PDB file of C-alpha atoms in Angstrom:
ATOM      1  CA  MET B 639     -40.426 -14.323   1.747  1.00 57.00           C
ATOM      2  CA  SER B 640     -42.974 -12.175   0.091  1.00 73.00           C
ATOM      3  CA  SER B 641     -43.680  -8.862   0.670  1.00 75.00           C
ATOM      4  CA  LYS B 642     -47.361  -8.916   1.776  1.00 76.00           C
ATOM      5  CA  LEU B 643     -46.027 -11.882   4.567  1.00 75.00           C
ATOM      6  CA  LEU B 644     -43.806  -9.546   5.940  1.00 73.00           C
ATOM      7  CA  LYS B 645     -46.599  -6.640   5.856  1.00 75.00           C
ATOM      8  CA  LYS B 646     -49.147  -8.652   7.466  1.00 76.00           C
ATOM      9  CA  LEU B 647     -46.708  -9.797  10.312  1.00 75.00           C
ATOM     10  CA  LEU B 648     -45.648  -6.611  10.861  1.00 75.00           C
ATOM     11  CA  GLN B 649     -49.614  -5.417  10.919  1.00 75.00           C
ATOM     12  CA  GLN B 650     -50.537  -8.362  13.382  1.00 75.00           C
ATOM     13  CA  ALA B 651     -47.499  -7.074  15.681  1.00 71.00           C
ATOM     14  CA  SER B 652     -48.888  -3.447  15.822  1.00 69.00           C
ATOM     15  CA  ASP B 653     -52.277  -4.873  17.047  1.00 68.00           C
ATOM     16  CA  PHE B 654     -50.618  -7.362  20.070  1.00 59.00           C
ATOM     17  CA  ASP B 655     -49.041  -3.963  20.246  1.00 58.00           C
ATOM     18  CA  THR B 656     -52.072  -1.581  20.474  1.00 59.00           C
ATOM     19  CA  VAL B 657     -54.014  -4.396  22.622  1.00 52.00           C
ATOM     20  CA  SER B 658     -51.757  -4.361  25.259  1.00 54.00           C
ATOM     21  CA  ASP B 659     -51.564  -1.932  28.130  1.00 50.00           C
ATOM     22  CA  LYS B 660     -49.324   1.450  27.950  1.00 55.00           C
ATOM     23  CA  THR B 661     -48.217  -0.106  31.371  1.00 56.00           C
ATOM     24  CA  ASP B 662     -47.249  -3.452  29.947  1.00 65.00           C
ATOM     25  CA  ALA B 663     -44.511  -1.693  27.263  1.00 59.00           C
ATOM     26  CA  ASP B 664     -43.186   0.673  29.642  1.00 66.00           C
ATOM     27  CA  LYS B 665     -42.152  -1.986  32.066  1.00 67.00           C
ATOM     28  CA  ALA B 666     -40.932  -3.956  29.166  1.00 68.00           C
ATOM     29  CA  LYS B 667     -39.178  -0.634  27.396  1.00 69.00           C
ATOM     30  CA  LYS B 668     -38.128   0.025  31.023  1.00 68.00           C
ATOM     31  CA  SER B 669     -36.412  -3.652  31.559  1.00 73.00           C
ATOM     32  CA  LYS B 670     -34.855  -4.074  27.669  1.00 74.00           C
ATOM     33  CA  GLU B 671     -33.227  -0.376  28.963  1.00 76.00           C
ATOM     34  CA  ALA B 672     -31.738  -1.872  32.172  1.00 71.00           C
ATOM     35  CA  ALA B 673     -31.144  -5.404  30.051  1.00 73.00           C
ATOM     36  CA  SER B 674     -28.846  -2.985  27.215  1.00 72.00           C
ATOM     37  CA  LYS B 675     -27.187  -1.161  30.257  1.00 67.00           C
ATOM     38  CA  LYS B 676     -25.819  -4.314  31.859  1.00 65.00           C
ATOM     39  CA  LYS B 677     -24.962  -6.051  28.662  1.00 66.00           C
ATOM     40  CA  ALA B 678     -22.757  -2.825  27.929  1.00 63.00           C
ATOM     41  CA  ASP B 679     -21.255  -2.772  30.817  1.00 60.00           C
ATOM     42  CA  LYS B 680     -20.264  -6.582  30.605  1.00 58.00           C
ATOM     43  CA  ARG B 681     -18.979  -5.905  27.703  1.00 55.00           C
ATOM     44  CA  THR B 682     -17.039  -2.846  28.917  1.00 54.00           C
ATOM     45  CA  LEU B 683     -15.675  -5.033  31.604  1.00 49.00           C
ATOM     46  CA  SER B 684     -15.074  -7.854  29.285  1.00 50.00           C
ATOM     47  CA  LEU B 685     -12.873  -6.029  27.028  1.00 45.00           C
ATOM     48  CA  GLY B 686     -14.311  -6.412  23.911  1.00 44.00           C
ATOM     49  CA  LYS B 687     -15.359 -10.216  24.515  1.00 43.00           C
ATOM     50  CA  GLU B 688     -18.754 -10.996  23.618  1.00 43.00           C
ATOM     51  CA  SER B 689     -21.076 -11.815  26.336  1.00 43.00           C
ATOM     52  CA  SER B 690     -23.133 -15.497  26.477  1.00 42.00           C
ATOM     53  CA  GLU B 691     -26.100 -13.800  27.213  1.00 43.00           C
ATOM     54  CA  GLU B 692     -28.672 -12.597  24.727  1.00 50.00           C
ATOM     55  CA  VAL B 693     -31.173  -9.960  25.343  1.00 52.00           C
ATOM     56  CA  GLU B 694     -34.886 -11.837  25.064  1.00 63.00           C
ATOM     57  CA  GLU B 695     -36.557 -11.183  22.000  1.00 71.00           C
ATOM     58  CA  ASP B 696     -40.055 -10.482  20.893  1.00 86.00           C
ATOM     59  CA  PRO B 697     -41.415 -13.619  19.449  1.00 87.00           C
ATOM     60  CA  ILE B 698     -42.953 -12.059  16.562  1.00 88.00           C
ATOM     61  CA  GLN B 699     -39.203 -10.947  15.851  1.00 89.00           C
ATOM     62  CA  LYS B 700     -37.840 -13.986  16.480  1.00 89.00           C
ATOM     63  CA  GLN B 701     -40.917 -15.770  13.709  1.00 89.00           C
ATOM     64  CA  ILE B 702     -39.489 -12.641  11.214  1.00 90.00           C
ATOM     65  CA  LYS B 703     -35.725 -13.371  11.145  1.00 90.00           C
ATOM     66  CA  SER B 704     -36.751 -17.126  11.293  1.00 90.00           C
ATOM     67  CA  MET B 705     -38.730 -17.190   7.833  1.00 90.00           C
ATOM     68  CA  ILE B 706     -36.027 -14.308   6.250  1.00 92.00           C
ATOM     69  CA  GLN B 707     -33.369 -17.292   7.327  1.00 91.00           C
ATOM     70  CA  PHE B 708     -35.722 -19.820   5.156  1.00 90.00           C
ATOM     71  CA  ASP B 709     -35.859 -17.577   2.347  1.00 90.00           C
ATOM     72  CA  ARG B 710     -32.012 -17.313   2.350  1.00 89.00           C
ATOM     73  CA  THR B 711     -32.186 -21.272   2.791  1.00 88.00           C
ATOM     74  CA  ILE B 712     -34.176 -21.796   0.007  1.00 87.00           C
ATOM     75  CA  ALA B 713     -32.488 -18.971  -2.319  1.00 86.00           C
ATOM     76  CA  ARG B 714     -29.335 -20.657  -2.401  1.00 86.00           C
ATOM     77  CA  TYR B 715     -30.515 -24.250  -2.273  1.00 84.00           C
ATOM     78  CA  SER B 716     -32.261 -22.821  -5.948  1.00 84.00           C
ATOM     79  CA  ARG B 717     -29.218 -21.044  -7.246  1.00 86.00           C
ATOM     80  CA  TYR B 718     -27.427 -24.478  -6.720  1.00 86.00           C
ATOM     81  CA  GLU B 719     -29.990 -25.980  -8.740  1.00 87.00           C
ATOM     82  CA  ASP B 720     -30.141 -23.844 -11.441  1.00 86.00           C
ATOM     83  CA  SER B 721     -26.097 -23.649 -11.418  1.00 88.00           C
ATOM     84  CA  VAL B 722     -26.399 -27.548 -11.258  1.00 88.00           C
ATOM     85  CA  MET B 723     -28.369 -27.578 -14.280  1.00 90.00           C
ATOM     86  CA  LYS B 724     -26.921 -24.735 -16.311  1.00 92.00           C
ATOM     87  CA  LYS B 725     -23.574 -27.476 -15.973  1.00 92.00           C
ATOM     88  CA  ARG B 726     -25.615 -30.508 -17.072  1.00 93.00           C
ATOM     89  CA  GLN B 727     -27.214 -28.802 -20.362  1.00 93.00           C
ATOM     90  CA  ARG B 728     -23.037 -27.300 -20.950  1.00 94.00           C
ATOM     91  CA  GLU B 729     -22.474 -30.619 -20.750  1.00 94.00           C
ATOM     92  CA  GLU B 730     -24.962 -32.337 -22.936  1.00 94.00           C
ATOM     93  CA  GLN B 731     -24.114 -29.692 -25.740  1.00 93.00           C
ATOM     94  CA  ARG B 732     -20.484 -31.043 -25.752  1.00 94.00           C
ATOM     95  CA  GLU B 733     -22.080 -34.464 -26.305  1.00 93.00           C
ATOM     96  CA  ALA B 734     -23.861 -33.802 -28.462  1.00 92.00           C
ATOM     97  CA  LYS B 735     -21.948 -32.339 -30.795  1.00 91.00           C
ATOM     98  CA  SER B 736     -19.062 -34.265 -30.321  1.00 90.00           C
ATOM     99  CA  ARG B 737     -21.839 -36.979 -31.768  1.00 88.00           C
ATOM    100  CA  LYS B 738     -21.976 -35.214 -34.801  1.00 87.00           C
ATOM    101  CA  LYS B 739     -19.145 -33.918 -35.686  1.00 84.00           C
ATOM    102  CA  LEU B 740     -17.807 -38.187 -35.065  1.00 82.00           C
ATOM    103  CA  GLN B 741     -21.239 -39.277 -37.218  1.00 79.00           C
ATOM    104  CA  SER B 742     -20.708 -36.295 -39.930  1.00 74.00           C
ATOM    105  CA  LEU B 743     -17.156 -37.829 -40.437  1.00 71.00           C
ATOM    106  CA  ALA B 744     -18.326 -41.431 -40.377  1.00 68.00           C
ATOM    107  CA  ASP B 745     -20.490 -40.565 -42.992  1.00 65.00           C
ATOM    108  CA  GLY B 746     -17.917 -39.656 -45.460  1.00 58.00           C
ATOM    109  CA  GLY B 747     -19.425 -36.345 -45.160  1.00 55.00           C
ATOM    110  CA  VAL B 748     -21.841 -34.606 -48.599  1.00 58.00           C
ATOM    111  CA  GLY B 749     -20.088 -31.320 -48.284  1.00 60.00           C
ATOM    112  CA  ASN B 750     -18.172 -28.962 -50.449  1.00 65.00           C
ATOM    113  CA  SER B 751     -15.081 -28.414 -48.430  1.00 64.00           C
ATOM    114  CA  ARG B 752     -11.474 -29.271 -48.924  1.00 65.00           C
ATOM    115  CA  SER B 753     -11.458 -31.802 -45.837  1.00 63.00           C
ATOM    116  CA  SER B 754     -15.248 -33.179 -47.622  1.00 64.00           C
ATOM    117  CA  SER B 755     -13.204 -33.736 -50.994  1.00 66.00           C
ATOM    118  CA  SER B 756      -9.895 -35.614 -49.650  1.00 69.00           C
ATOM    119  CA  ARG B 757     -12.412 -37.754 -47.855  1.00 67.00           C
ATOM    120  CA  ASN B 758     -14.805 -39.041 -51.100  1.00 68.00           C
ATOM    121  CA  ALA B 759     -10.989 -39.442 -52.823  1.00 72.00           C
ATOM    122  CA  LEU B 760     -10.358 -41.929 -50.611  1.00 73.00           C
ATOM    123  CA  LEU B 761     -13.292 -44.034 -50.664  1.00 74.00           C
ATOM    124  CA  GLY B 762     -12.696 -44.799 -54.256  1.00 74.00           C
ATOM    125  CA  SER B 763     -15.631 -45.343 -57.163  1.00 78.00           C
ATOM    126  CA  GLU B 764     -18.807 -47.317 -57.054  1.00 80.00           C
ATOM    127  CA  PRO B 765     -20.304 -49.425 -60.032  1.00 80.00           C
ATOM    128  CA  THR B 766     -22.690 -47.475 -61.910  1.00 85.00           C
ATOM    129  CA  LEU B 767     -26.198 -48.727 -61.983  1.00 84.00           C
ATOM    130  CA  THR B 768     -27.996 -49.599 -64.632  1.00 90.00           C
ATOM    131  CA  LYS B 769     -31.438 -50.636 -65.913  1.00 92.00           C
ATOM    132  CA  ASN B 770     -29.514 -54.188 -66.908  1.00 92.00           C
ATOM    133  CA  LYS B 771     -28.165 -54.567 -63.337  1.00 92.00           C
ATOM    134  CA  ILE B 772     -31.533 -53.805 -61.838  1.00 93.00           C
ATOM    135  CA  VAL B 773     -33.146 -56.160 -63.661  1.00 95.00           C
ATOM    136  CA  GLN B 774     -30.721 -59.381 -63.195  1.00 95.00           C
ATOM    137  CA  GLU B 775     -30.801 -58.511 -59.166  1.00 95.00           C
ATOM    138  CA  LYS B 776     -34.565 -58.537 -58.961  1.00 96.00           C
ATOM    139  CA  GLU B 777     -34.656 -61.847 -60.956  1.00 97.00           C
ATOM    140  CA  ALA B 778     -32.070 -63.451 -58.669  1.00 97.00           C
ATOM    141  CA  LYS B 779     -33.472 -62.111 -55.618  1.00 96.00           C
ATOM    142  CA  ASN B 780     -36.349 -63.907 -56.917  1.00 96.00           C
ATOM    143  CA  LEU B 781     -34.592 -67.297 -57.285  1.00 96.00           C
ATOM    144  CA  ARG B 782     -33.354 -67.015 -54.264  1.00 96.00           C
ATOM    145  CA  ASP B 783     -36.849 -66.307 -52.476  1.00 96.00           C
ATOM    146  CA  ILE B 784     -37.929 -68.936 -54.609  1.00 96.00           C
ATOM    147  CA  ALA B 785     -35.075 -72.190 -53.493  1.00 95.00           C
ATOM    148  CA  LYS B 786     -36.322 -70.643 -49.899  1.00 95.00           C
ATOM    149  CA  MET B 787     -39.391 -71.488 -50.486  1.00 94.00           C
ATOM    150  CA  LEU B 788     -39.272 -74.747 -52.112  1.00 94.00           C
ATOM    151  CA  GLN B 789     -36.146 -75.994 -49.044  1.00 94.00           C
ATOM    152  CA  LYS B 790     -39.335 -75.124 -46.455  1.00 92.00           C
ATOM    153  CA  ARG B 791     -41.930 -77.155 -48.374  1.00 92.00           C
ATOM    154  CA  LYS B 792     -39.406 -79.948 -48.593  1.00 90.00           C
ATOM    155  CA  LYS B 793     -39.043 -80.395 -44.658  1.00 89.00           C
ATOM    156  CA  SER B 794     -42.410 -79.704 -44.143  1.00 89.00           C
ATOM    157  CA  ARG B 795     -43.330 -83.140 -46.505  1.00 88.00           C
ATOM    158  CA  GLN B 796     -40.367 -85.067 -45.052  1.00 87.00           C
ATOM    159  CA  SER B 797     -41.795 -84.589 -41.323  1.00 82.00           C
ATOM    160  CA  ARG B 798     -45.298 -85.868 -42.330  1.00 71.00           C
TER     161      ARG B 798
END
């Protein structure tokens, strides 16, 4: 609860008190004192047991107490949300870290550590690319493409 609201409520309460008659205030004060004496007498008679009667409180005080209780509830809920959010973020970080680790293992690694060098040794050697091999692969691809086009043309002529 903001301090501005509390100040405003307390100001309204003080304005309310100044407007009412002094006699009404004195009567209320005397009745409260009498009720508190009765309550104290009941407490002594019950030997420490709490009585079920409650002293009537000022409606403004009730309002303030309810607003404070409401604020505490909201604060408790927001703390719970924060803890859940932090927990979720930690889990996501762990998952991302494990995914990254698995991917680096699958890639074979390019690092310069002992583990990466042993993984690279297990992969074996790849054939060296030369200009002649690249030219031969391009020609083979072009021939395959031409063959596919001829087959399509042949099918389209047969369907006519």
